[in-house]
Amino acid sequence: MNFIDAITLEVADTEAAERFYTTAFGLGSELRFRVSQEPSTGFRGYTLSLTVSQPANADALIDAAVAAGATVIKPAAKSTWGYGGTVQAPDGAIWKIATSAKKNTAPASREIDAIVLLLGVADVAASKKFYVEHGLTVGKSFGRVYVEFEAGSSPVKLALYKRKALAKDAGVSPEGTGSHRIAICAAAPFTDPDGFAWETSALAAQS
């Protein structure tokens, strides 16, 4: 298992979710939807990030998301690492739109450079070891704080962050109970140490 084929979000209304993500972010095959089966409250333990090339693109995507029904959690602003903000989709998923650039160098667009799934974990080192044993290759690692895996040809990149730090970065409380309401579509099914489910993707099932 060395790729993520897609992300499945559990939502109340699959058609509404598909409309939102197509309208707001222009996403298609990277996301799949199914009706939510388990209750959850508060922070679901993950965020999804859209990385872009410049601040104007981040603003364009955030504006499009709000126009489509998202709620702003952290308004876009400059920081030491770049520029960005977070929004919550109507289905409850938290999205961060960000860039490492601090200045615009081209006309604004809604072009996305990468999609990153950040899992909030209890022990970054233990989860890193778990995922390496399941076939992922580490791309960046900052001790017990943050790990990013190589994406290869995957449409979605995986990263690990401490749960409390991830919630703080998103601008929400770290408390939450119940289902993560997300599944990761890949080559083989398993559940990681923090309860995130990986399921066999359609692409893997055909191979």
PDB file of C-alpha atoms in Angstrom:
ATOM      1  CA  MET A   1       0.000   0.000   0.000  1.00  0.00           C
ATOM      2  CA  ASN A   2       1.757   3.139  -1.166  1.00  0.00           C
ATOM      3  CA  PHE A   3      -0.958   5.383  -2.564  1.00  0.00           C
ATOM      4  CA  ILE A   4      -4.236   7.055  -1.626  1.00  0.00           C
ATOM      5  CA  ASP A   5      -6.738   6.761  -4.443  1.00  0.00           C
ATOM      6  CA  ALA A   6      -9.409   8.989  -2.898  1.00  0.00           C
ATOM      7  CA  ILE A   7     -11.012  10.182   0.329  1.00  0.00           C
ATOM      8  CA  THR A   8     -14.537   9.142   1.312  1.00  0.00           C
ATOM      9  CA  LEU A   9     -16.440  11.639   3.453  1.00  0.00           C
ATOM     10  CA  GLU A  10     -19.498  10.522   5.390  1.00  0.00           C
ATOM     11  CA  VAL A  11     -22.156  13.187   4.972  1.00  0.00           C
ATOM     12  CA  ALA A  12     -25.863  13.704   5.542  1.00  0.00           C
ATOM     13  CA  ASP A  13     -26.607  14.462   1.875  1.00  0.00           C
ATOM     14  CA  THR A  14     -24.298  13.027  -0.767  1.00  0.00           C
ATOM     15  CA  GLU A  15     -25.708  15.088  -3.651  1.00  0.00           C
ATOM     16  CA  ALA A  16     -25.370  18.340  -1.695  1.00  0.00           C
ATOM     17  CA  ALA A  17     -21.795  17.455  -0.720  1.00  0.00           C
ATOM     18  CA  GLU A  18     -20.848  16.689  -4.319  1.00  0.00           C
ATOM     19  CA  ARG A  19     -22.321  20.014  -5.444  1.00  0.00           C
ATOM     20  CA  PHE A  20     -20.452  21.922  -2.747  1.00  0.00           C
ATOM     21  CA  TYR A  21     -17.014  20.457  -3.483  1.00  0.00           C
ATOM     22  CA  THR A  22     -17.422  20.800  -7.233  1.00  0.00           C
ATOM     23  CA  THR A  23     -18.578  24.412  -6.925  1.00  0.00           C
ATOM     24  CA  ALA A  24     -16.210  25.540  -4.171  1.00  0.00           C
ATOM     25  CA  PHE A  25     -12.982  23.744  -5.009  1.00  0.00           C
ATOM     26  CA  GLY A  26     -13.488  22.088  -8.389  1.00  0.00           C
ATOM     27  CA  LEU A  27     -12.802  18.678  -6.838  1.00  0.00           C
ATOM     28  CA  GLY A  28     -14.093  15.519  -8.466  1.00  0.00           C
ATOM     29  CA  SER A  29     -12.645  12.014  -8.330  1.00  0.00           C
ATOM     30  CA  GLU A  30     -10.418  12.856  -5.324  1.00  0.00           C
ATOM     31  CA  LEU A  31     -13.503  12.818  -3.085  1.00  0.00           C
ATOM     32  CA  ARG A  32     -16.267  10.273  -2.647  1.00  0.00           C
ATOM     33  CA  PHE A  33     -19.342  10.490  -0.448  1.00  0.00           C
ATOM     34  CA  ARG A  34     -21.651   8.188   1.449  1.00  0.00           C
ATOM     35  CA  VAL A  35     -24.394   8.736   3.980  1.00  0.00           C
ATOM     36  CA  SER A  36     -22.978   8.988   7.511  1.00  0.00           C
ATOM     37  CA  GLN A  37     -23.476   5.888   9.635  1.00  0.00           C
ATOM     38  CA  GLU A  38     -22.038   6.883  13.013  1.00  0.00           C
ATOM     39  CA  PRO A  39     -22.642   9.957  15.195  1.00  0.00           C
ATOM     40  CA  SER A  40     -19.855  12.372  16.004  1.00  0.00           C
ATOM     41  CA  THR A  41     -19.466  15.605  17.920  1.00  0.00           C
ATOM     42  CA  GLY A  42     -16.803  18.308  17.883  1.00  0.00           C
ATOM     43  CA  PHE A  43     -13.424  17.895  16.200  1.00  0.00           C
ATOM     44  CA  ARG A  44     -13.247  14.812  13.995  1.00  0.00           C
ATOM     45  CA  GLY A  45      -9.494  14.460  14.355  1.00  0.00           C
ATOM     46  CA  TYR A  46      -8.426  15.463  10.857  1.00  0.00           C
ATOM     47  CA  THR A  47      -8.267  18.375   8.447  1.00  0.00           C
ATOM     48  CA  LEU A  48      -7.928  18.532   4.685  1.00  0.00           C
ATOM     49  CA  SER A  49      -5.613  21.110   3.149  1.00  0.00           C
ATOM     50  CA  LEU A  50      -5.472  22.663  -0.273  1.00  0.00           C
ATOM     51  CA  THR A  51      -2.053  24.123  -1.001  1.00  0.00           C
ATOM     52  CA  VAL A  52      -1.802  26.828  -3.642  1.00  0.00           C
ATOM     53  CA  SER A  53       0.940  28.946  -5.213  1.00  0.00           C
ATOM     54  CA  GLN A  54       0.027  32.427  -3.942  1.00  0.00           C
ATOM     55  CA  PRO A  55      -2.246  34.346  -1.527  1.00  0.00           C
ATOM     56  CA  ALA A  56      -4.658  35.470  -4.263  1.00  0.00           C
ATOM     57  CA  ASN A  57      -5.433  31.838  -5.089  1.00  0.00           C
ATOM     58  CA  ALA A  58      -6.107  31.057  -1.430  1.00  0.00           C
ATOM     59  CA  ASP A  59      -8.493  34.007  -1.253  1.00  0.00           C
ATOM     60  CA  ALA A  60     -10.257  32.889  -4.427  1.00  0.00           C
ATOM     61  CA  LEU A  61     -10.853  29.386  -3.094  1.00  0.00           C
ATOM     62  CA  ILE A  62     -11.969  30.600   0.334  1.00  0.00           C
ATOM     63  CA  ASP A  63     -14.370  33.078  -1.250  1.00  0.00           C
ATOM     64  CA  ALA A  64     -15.771  30.358  -3.512  1.00  0.00           C
ATOM     65  CA  ALA A  65     -16.223  28.006  -0.553  1.00  0.00           C
ATOM     66  CA  VAL A  66     -18.072  30.635   1.486  1.00  0.00           C
ATOM     67  CA  ALA A  67     -20.280  31.478  -1.496  1.00  0.00           C
ATOM     68  CA  ALA A  68     -21.113  27.772  -1.805  1.00  0.00           C
ATOM     69  CA  GLY A  69     -22.091  27.500   1.880  1.00  0.00           C
ATOM     70  CA  ALA A  70     -18.913  27.039   3.930  1.00  0.00           C
ATOM     71  CA  THR A  71     -18.304  28.834   7.231  1.00  0.00           C
ATOM     72  CA  VAL A  72     -15.067  30.695   7.944  1.00  0.00           C
ATOM     73  CA  ILE A  73     -13.222  29.392  11.022  1.00  0.00           C
ATOM     74  CA  LYS A  74      -9.985  31.354  10.661  1.00  0.00           C
ATOM     75  CA  PRO A  75      -9.991  34.264   8.214  1.00  0.00           C
ATOM     76  CA  ALA A  76      -7.120  34.219   5.727  1.00  0.00           C
ATOM     77  CA  ALA A  77      -4.090  36.069   7.068  1.00  0.00           C
ATOM     78  CA  LYS A  78      -0.320  36.276   6.808  1.00  0.00           C
ATOM     79  CA  SER A  79       1.803  34.274   9.223  1.00  0.00           C
ATOM     80  CA  THR A  80       5.418  33.285   9.690  1.00  0.00           C
ATOM     81  CA  TRP A  81       4.956  30.314   7.351  1.00  0.00           C
ATOM     82  CA  GLY A  82       2.964  32.050   4.603  1.00  0.00           C
ATOM     83  CA  TYR A  83      -0.692  32.866   4.110  1.00  0.00           C
ATOM     84  CA  GLY A  84      -3.973  31.020   4.561  1.00  0.00           C
ATOM     85  CA  GLY A  85      -7.192  30.393   6.429  1.00  0.00           C
ATOM     86  CA  THR A  86      -9.622  27.612   7.343  1.00  0.00           C
ATOM     87  CA  VAL A  87     -13.262  26.981   6.522  1.00  0.00           C
ATOM     88  CA  GLN A  88     -15.778  24.357   7.526  1.00  0.00           C
ATOM     89  CA  ALA A  89     -17.788  22.735   4.750  1.00  0.00           C
ATOM     90  CA  PRO A  90     -21.556  22.233   5.172  1.00  0.00           C
ATOM     91  CA  ASP A  91     -20.883  18.532   5.892  1.00  0.00           C
ATOM     92  CA  GLY A  92     -18.625  19.480   8.834  1.00  0.00           C
ATOM     93  CA  ALA A  93     -15.213  18.726   7.291  1.00  0.00           C
ATOM     94  CA  ILE A  94     -12.531  21.335   8.026  1.00  0.00           C
ATOM     95  CA  TRP A  95     -10.463  22.620   5.108  1.00  0.00           C
ATOM     96  CA  LYS A  96      -7.329  24.727   5.271  1.00  0.00           C
ATOM     97  CA  ILE A  97      -6.404  26.709   2.162  1.00  0.00           C
ATOM     98  CA  ALA A  98      -2.828  27.938   2.316  1.00  0.00           C
ATOM     99  CA  THR A  99       0.362  28.907   0.544  1.00  0.00           C
ATOM    100  CA  SER A 100       3.970  29.297   1.650  1.00  0.00           C
ATOM    101  CA  ALA A 101       4.220  32.393  -0.565  1.00  0.00           C
ATOM    102  CA  LYS A 102       3.564  35.817   0.919  1.00  0.00           C
ATOM    103  CA  LYS A 103       3.258  37.798  -2.317  1.00  0.00           C
ATOM    104  CA  ASN A 104       1.215  37.395  -5.487  1.00  0.00           C
ATOM    105  CA  THR A 105       3.141  36.865  -8.702  1.00  0.00           C
ATOM    106  CA  ALA A 106       0.285  36.192 -11.153  1.00  0.00           C
ATOM    107  CA  PRO A 107      -3.435  36.846 -11.658  1.00  0.00           C
ATOM    108  CA  ALA A 108      -5.662  35.073  -9.142  1.00  0.00           C
ATOM    109  CA  SER A 109      -6.899  31.595 -10.015  1.00  0.00           C
ATOM    110  CA  ARG A 110      -8.480  28.647  -8.234  1.00  0.00           C
ATOM    111  CA  GLU A 111      -5.717  26.266  -9.251  1.00  0.00           C
ATOM    112  CA  ILE A 112      -4.799  23.760  -6.541  1.00  0.00           C
ATOM    113  CA  ASP A 113      -1.243  22.482  -6.236  1.00  0.00           C
ATOM    114  CA  ALA A 114      -1.873  19.655  -3.763  1.00  0.00           C
ATOM    115  CA  ILE A 115      -4.452  18.064  -1.493  1.00  0.00           C
ATOM    116  CA  VAL A 116      -3.150  16.997   1.913  1.00  0.00           C
ATOM    117  CA  LEU A 117      -4.984  14.873   4.485  1.00  0.00           C
ATOM    118  CA  LEU A 118      -3.662  15.689   7.967  1.00  0.00           C
ATOM    119  CA  LEU A 119      -4.502  13.153  10.642  1.00  0.00           C
ATOM    120  CA  GLY A 120      -4.460  14.294  14.260  1.00  0.00           C
ATOM    121  CA  VAL A 121      -2.762  11.475  16.166  1.00  0.00           C
ATOM    122  CA  ALA A 122      -1.933  10.696  19.779  1.00  0.00           C
ATOM    123  CA  ASP A 123       1.661   9.625  19.104  1.00  0.00           C
ATOM    124  CA  VAL A 124       3.295  10.850  15.894  1.00  0.00           C
ATOM    125  CA  ALA A 125       6.292   8.501  16.194  1.00  0.00           C
ATOM    126  CA  ALA A 126       4.116   5.428  16.738  1.00  0.00           C
ATOM    127  CA  SER A 127       1.789   6.309  13.879  1.00  0.00           C
ATOM    128  CA  LYS A 128       4.767   7.039  11.627  1.00  0.00           C
ATOM    129  CA  LYS A 129       6.155   3.569  12.375  1.00  0.00           C
ATOM    130  CA  PHE A 130       2.748   2.014  11.705  1.00  0.00           C
ATOM    131  CA  TYR A 131       2.410   3.658   8.305  1.00  0.00           C
ATOM    132  CA  VAL A 132       5.968   2.879   7.250  1.00  0.00           C
ATOM    133  CA  GLU A 133       5.236  -0.762   8.055  1.00  0.00           C
ATOM    134  CA  HIS A 134       2.176  -0.470   5.811  1.00  0.00           C
ATOM    135  CA  GLY A 135       4.187   0.663   2.811  1.00  0.00           C
ATOM    136  CA  LEU A 136       4.366   4.467   2.992  1.00  0.00           C
ATOM    137  CA  THR A 137       7.630   6.325   2.472  1.00  0.00           C
ATOM    138  CA  VAL A 138       8.482   9.267   4.717  1.00  0.00           C
ATOM    139  CA  GLY A 139       9.023  12.518   2.841  1.00  0.00           C
ATOM    140  CA  LYS A 140       9.491  14.951   5.736  1.00  0.00           C
ATOM    141  CA  SER A 141       9.787  14.236   9.437  1.00  0.00           C
ATOM    142  CA  PHE A 142      10.108  16.586  12.391  1.00  0.00           C
ATOM    143  CA  GLY A 143      10.527  14.202  15.302  1.00  0.00           C
ATOM    144  CA  ARG A 144       7.370  13.611  17.297  1.00  0.00           C
ATOM    145  CA  VAL A 145       5.709  16.741  15.924  1.00  0.00           C
ATOM    146  CA  TYR A 146       4.948  16.254  12.231  1.00  0.00           C
ATOM    147  CA  VAL A 147       5.422  13.657   9.507  1.00  0.00           C
ATOM    148  CA  GLU A 148       4.629  13.927   5.806  1.00  0.00           C
ATOM    149  CA  PHE A 149       4.678  10.934   3.476  1.00  0.00           C
ATOM    150  CA  GLU A 150       5.649  10.839  -0.184  1.00  0.00           C
ATOM    151  CA  ALA A 151       2.563  11.062  -2.394  1.00  0.00           C
ATOM    152  CA  GLY A 152       4.006   9.569  -5.570  1.00  0.00           C
ATOM    153  CA  SER A 153       1.182   9.458  -8.118  1.00  0.00           C
ATOM    154  CA  SER A 154      -1.496   9.704  -5.422  1.00  0.00           C
ATOM    155  CA  PRO A 155      -4.000  12.567  -5.757  1.00  0.00           C
ATOM    156  CA  VAL A 156      -3.919  12.999  -1.964  1.00  0.00           C
ATOM    157  CA  LYS A 157      -0.864  13.343   0.279  1.00  0.00           C
ATOM    158  CA  LEU A 158      -0.902  12.037   3.874  1.00  0.00           C
ATOM    159  CA  ALA A 159       0.596  13.819   6.885  1.00  0.00           C
ATOM    160  CA  LEU A 160       0.503  13.279  10.653  1.00  0.00           C
ATOM    161  CA  TYR A 161       0.260  15.949  13.331  1.00  0.00           C
ATOM    162  CA  LYS A 162      -0.431  15.897  17.061  1.00  0.00           C
ATOM    163  CA  ARG A 163      -4.201  16.075  17.556  1.00  0.00           C
ATOM    164  CA  LYS A 164      -4.169  19.149  19.815  1.00  0.00           C
ATOM    165  CA  ALA A 165      -1.724  20.973  17.549  1.00  0.00           C
ATOM    166  CA  LEU A 166      -3.839  20.175  14.490  1.00  0.00           C
ATOM    167  CA  ALA A 167      -7.003  21.449  16.157  1.00  0.00           C
ATOM    168  CA  LYS A 168      -5.203  24.636  17.215  1.00  0.00           C
ATOM    169  CA  ASP A 169      -3.918  25.155  13.692  1.00  0.00           C
ATOM    170  CA  ALA A 170      -7.456  24.730  12.352  1.00  0.00           C
ATOM    171  CA  GLY A 171      -8.887  27.113  14.942  1.00  0.00           C
ATOM    172  CA  VAL A 172     -11.148  24.665  16.799  1.00  0.00           C
ATOM    173  CA  SER A 173     -11.254  22.881  20.143  1.00  0.00           C
ATOM    174  CA  PRO A 174      -9.512  19.469  20.129  1.00  0.00           C
ATOM    175  CA  GLU A 175     -12.394  17.795  21.951  1.00  0.00           C
ATOM    176  CA  GLY A 176     -14.558  15.454  19.916  1.00  0.00           C
ATOM    177  CA  THR A 177     -16.307  12.097  20.174  1.00  0.00           C
ATOM    178  CA  GLY A 178     -17.643   9.427  17.873  1.00  0.00           C
ATOM    179  CA  SER A 179     -16.848   8.655  14.259  1.00  0.00           C
ATOM    180  CA  HIS A 180     -14.126  10.404  12.276  1.00  0.00           C
ATOM    181  CA  ARG A 181     -16.629  10.338   9.375  1.00  0.00           C
ATOM    182  CA  ILE A 182     -13.860   9.752   6.893  1.00  0.00           C
ATOM    183  CA  ALA A 183     -12.356   6.736   5.143  1.00  0.00           C
ATOM    184  CA  ILE A 184      -9.150   6.561   3.120  1.00  0.00           C
ATOM    185  CA  CYS A 185      -9.336   4.630  -0.142  1.00  0.00           C
ATOM    186  CA  ALA A 186      -6.135   2.722  -0.836  1.00  0.00           C
ATOM    187  CA  ALA A 187      -4.770  -0.711  -1.726  1.00  0.00           C
ATOM    188  CA  ALA A 188      -5.639  -2.621   1.425  1.00  0.00           C
ATOM    189  CA  PRO A 189      -8.100  -2.267   4.308  1.00  0.00           C
ATOM    190  CA  PHE A 190      -6.947  -1.661   7.885  1.00  0.00           C
ATOM    191  CA  THR A 191      -7.521   0.685  10.827  1.00  0.00           C
ATOM    192  CA  ASP A 192      -4.675   2.812  12.163  1.00  0.00           C
ATOM    193  CA  PRO A 193      -3.820   3.368  15.869  1.00  0.00           C
ATOM    194  CA  ASP A 194      -6.128   6.406  16.057  1.00  0.00           C
ATOM    195  CA  GLY A 195      -9.127   4.710  14.518  1.00  0.00           C
ATOM    196  CA  PHE A 196      -8.856   6.060  10.972  1.00  0.00           C
ATOM    197  CA  ALA A 197     -10.198   3.493   8.523  1.00  0.00           C
ATOM    198  CA  TRP A 198      -8.486   2.571   5.263  1.00  0.00           C
ATOM    199  CA  GLU A 199     -10.630   0.780   2.693  1.00  0.00           C
ATOM    200  CA  THR A 200      -9.842  -1.014  -0.554  1.00  0.00           C
ATOM    201  CA  SER A 201     -10.295   1.446  -3.387  1.00  0.00           C
ATOM    202  CA  ALA A 202     -12.086   0.610  -6.629  1.00  0.00           C
ATOM    203  CA  LEU A 203      -8.794   1.016  -8.481  1.00  0.00           C
ATOM    204  CA  ALA A 204      -7.018  -1.446  -6.177  1.00  0.00           C
ATOM    205  CA  ALA A 205      -9.886  -3.919  -6.398  1.00  0.00           C
ATOM    206  CA  GLN A 206      -9.565  -3.991 -10.198  1.00  0.00           C
ATOM    207  CA  SER A 207      -5.830  -4.634 -10.183  1.00  0.00           C
TER     208      SER A 207
END
